[in-house]
Amino acid sequence: MTTQKDSSRRSGLPGWAYFSPELFELECHELFRTHWQYVCHVSEVSQPGRYATLDIGTERGLVICGNDGTLRGFHNLCRHRGSRVVTGRQGLCRRAVVCPYHGWVYNLDGSLRGIARSETFPRLDASKWGLKPIELEEWNGLVFVRFGYGPQPGVGRLLAPFAAEVAPYDIRNMVSANCDYQDETNANWKAVRDVDNEGYHVPQAHPALHDLYGKHYVDEPYVDYVSRSVGQFNQEPGTFWSVKNYRKILPIPEHLPPTHRNLWLYLGLFPNFVLGLYPDSVIFYQELPISAGRTIQRGGVLRYRDETRQMRVARYLSGRIDRETSEEDRMLTVWAAEATRSSAYDGIILSDLETGIRSHHDHLRKVLPVLLHETEPRGVALAEANRAARRKHDYSLGQP
Ligand code: FES
Ligand SMILES: [Fe+2]
């Protein structure tokens, strides 16, 4: 269990956590494989054969709509020699999934339909050679998968405290605005997340965002894997071109309660996903780690199906504010990650305004108690050091 002492920590994770290749391997296994990962919106996979993919850590996931309209999750891995069975971020398999390597054919429900030159193989029981399933859960039209058993309950249960607040946005009936992006950064994924987990830097580093909601921005900590942050718009109309026009053009979103008409709301799902609920759109972003020192930040936008022209312009302007903000964050992230390798680095100190980082690190220490070591354990496999730390600190993760 996370102790009181842990939750009041001000020192953050040790520097080695941001560049250790061995820790990266452990994170792939104990974090990204075992915690829910966002793949796509239901509208992107609503027709039989439509699929979306997600690569995360060492895993490759595939979500595909069956002939019965059911969404299923699988490893994107052919049972013959391990090829991807589908390519790209999304696409359409007409009638069947055909592996691009040697042409094994799978039904849309994942079962094996046929093997090219089957007479050259020993007799295989087709019922045992289908695509390997993974857990899938849809929440408000957002499709998540999980590759292995993990400590989190289902997505619906995790986000239950926010269900009533999210309901009026009607995310399930939205559609992709077709502006997904993937940006690569030379920094550990936790450095990317740290920057996003606190609003303390907004007045200094994000002038436009500060102009939009800087006076009333509040971060709430991660509690049971979920965090919430709220930016209520400033009373003043804004001085930045994008902010001023966004505020002027944004129609009154009648579908939202008055409390949420002038507000950007963010829900963070541990460890690496954020949903942003705006009056004009819903956005998401997610860190996809490639190695200890490289991360893809993936994101996208959902829009209202019957979006008016005015709302579309407002969405363009909110996107513009967001793009400026991410550009400003980029260097801050790289600098923070670089610093952990400097001879001058002796850790960080966190303020009360950085509660998002503190609670995120607490969650990480719960899953990976080896992070309590100030220096990287040497002479012993990190996974073993983590098991020892877990025994010592009585962290419980349930079944492996
Ligand atoms: S790897 Fe898929 S058919 Fe050979
Ligand atoms: Fe930022």
PDB file of N, CA, C and O and ligand atoms in Angstrom, residues 78-85 99-104 106, ligand 1:
ATOM      1  N   CYS A  78       0.652 -12.802 -36.138  1.00  0.00           N
ATOM      2  CA  CYS A  78       0.255 -14.027 -36.832  1.00  0.00           C
ATOM      3  C   CYS A  78       0.810 -15.249 -36.105  1.00  0.00           C
ATOM      4  O   CYS A  78       1.956 -15.254 -35.658  1.00  0.00           O
ATOM      5  N   ARG A  79      -0.025 -16.279 -36.010  1.00  0.00           N
ATOM      6  CA  ARG A  79       0.383 -17.481 -35.269  1.00  0.00           C
ATOM      7  C   ARG A  79       1.410 -18.306 -36.048  1.00  0.00           C
ATOM      8  O   ARG A  79       1.997 -19.231 -35.492  1.00  0.00           O
ATOM      9  N   HIS A  80       1.626 -17.985 -37.327  1.00  0.00           N
ATOM     10  CA  HIS A  80       2.621 -18.742 -38.084  1.00  0.00           C
ATOM     11  C   HIS A  80       4.035 -18.304 -37.714  1.00  0.00           C
ATOM     12  O   HIS A  80       4.762 -18.994 -37.034  1.00  0.00           O
ATOM     13  N   ARG A  81       4.417 -17.082 -38.108  1.00  0.00           N
ATOM     14  CA  ARG A  81       5.784 -16.626 -37.849  1.00  0.00           C
ATOM     15  C   ARG A  81       5.808 -15.257 -37.181  1.00  0.00           C
ATOM     16  O   ARG A  81       6.862 -14.620 -37.126  1.00  0.00           O
ATOM     17  N   GLY A  82       4.653 -14.805 -36.710  1.00  0.00           N
ATOM     18  CA  GLY A  82       4.651 -13.585 -35.901  1.00  0.00           C
ATOM     19  C   GLY A  82       4.518 -12.282 -36.650  1.00  0.00           C
ATOM     20  O   GLY A  82       4.650 -11.210 -36.041  1.00  0.00           O
ATOM     21  N   SER A  83       4.232 -12.334 -37.931  1.00  0.00           N
ATOM     22  CA  SER A  83       4.040 -11.078 -38.674  1.00  0.00           C
ATOM     23  C   SER A  83       2.853 -10.301 -38.096  1.00  0.00           C
ATOM     24  O   SER A  83       1.967 -10.879 -37.453  1.00  0.00           O
ATOM     25  N   ARG A  84       2.835  -9.009 -38.338  1.00  0.00           N
ATOM     26  CA  ARG A  84       1.588  -8.268 -38.096  1.00  0.00           C
ATOM     27  C   ARG A  84       0.563  -8.817 -39.074  1.00  0.00           C
ATOM     28  O   ARG A  84       0.901  -9.033 -40.243  1.00  0.00           O
ATOM     29  N   VAL A  85      -0.673  -8.992 -38.620  1.00  0.00           N
ATOM     30  CA  VAL A  85      -1.692  -9.463 -39.562  1.00  0.00           C
ATOM     31  C   VAL A  85      -2.374  -8.298 -40.264  1.00  0.00           C
ATOM     32  O   VAL A  85      -2.944  -8.459 -41.339  1.00  0.00           O
ATOM     33  N   CYS A  99      -2.915 -12.527 -43.514  1.00  0.00           N
ATOM     34  CA  CYS A  99      -1.561 -12.141 -43.111  1.00  0.00           C
ATOM     35  C   CYS A  99      -0.734 -11.794 -44.350  1.00  0.00           C
ATOM     36  O   CYS A  99      -0.697 -12.561 -45.322  1.00  0.00           O
ATOM     37  N   PRO A 100      -0.056 -10.635 -44.311  1.00  0.00           N
ATOM     38  CA  PRO A 100       0.692 -10.216 -45.510  1.00  0.00           C
ATOM     39  C   PRO A 100       1.960 -11.039 -45.778  1.00  0.00           C
ATOM     40  O   PRO A 100       2.563 -10.899 -46.835  1.00  0.00           O
ATOM     41  N   TYR A 101       2.352 -11.915 -44.837  1.00  0.00           N
ATOM     42  CA  TYR A 101       3.617 -12.637 -45.004  1.00  0.00           C
ATOM     43  C   TYR A 101       3.437 -13.889 -45.883  1.00  0.00           C
ATOM     44  O   TYR A 101       3.980 -13.980 -46.979  1.00  0.00           O
ATOM     45  N   HIS A 102       2.643 -14.867 -45.408  1.00  0.00           N
ATOM     46  CA  HIS A 102       2.456 -16.091 -46.193  1.00  0.00           C
ATOM     47  C   HIS A 102       0.986 -16.372 -46.477  1.00  0.00           C
ATOM     48  O   HIS A 102       0.645 -17.432 -47.004  1.00  0.00           O
ATOM     49  N   GLY A 103       0.137 -15.424 -46.058  1.00  0.00           N
ATOM     50  CA  GLY A 103      -1.263 -15.546 -46.448  1.00  0.00           C
ATOM     51  C   GLY A 103      -2.149 -16.424 -45.573  1.00  0.00           C
ATOM     52  O   GLY A 103      -3.188 -16.884 -46.041  1.00  0.00           O
ATOM     53  N   TRP A 104      -1.791 -16.665 -44.324  1.00  0.00           N
ATOM     54  CA  TRP A 104      -2.750 -17.334 -43.441  1.00  0.00           C
ATOM     55  C   TRP A 104      -3.984 -16.425 -43.329  1.00  0.00           C
ATOM     56  O   TRP A 104      -3.848 -15.180 -43.310  1.00  0.00           O
ATOM     57  N   TYR A 106      -7.540 -15.360 -41.313  1.00  0.00           N
ATOM     58  CA  TYR A 106      -8.302 -15.394 -40.054  1.00  0.00           C
ATOM     59  C   TYR A 106      -9.675 -14.774 -40.290  1.00  0.00           C
ATOM     60  O   TYR A 106      -9.804 -13.783 -41.032  1.00  0.00           O
TER      61      TYR A 106
HETATM   62  S1  FES B   1       3.697 -15.043 -40.645  1.00  0.00           S
HETATM   63 FE1  FES B   1       1.610 -14.876 -41.120  1.00  0.00          FE
HETATM   64  S2  FES B   1       1.322 -16.312 -42.663  1.00  0.00           S
HETATM   65 FE2  FES B   1       3.401 -16.541 -42.157  1.00  0.00          FE
END
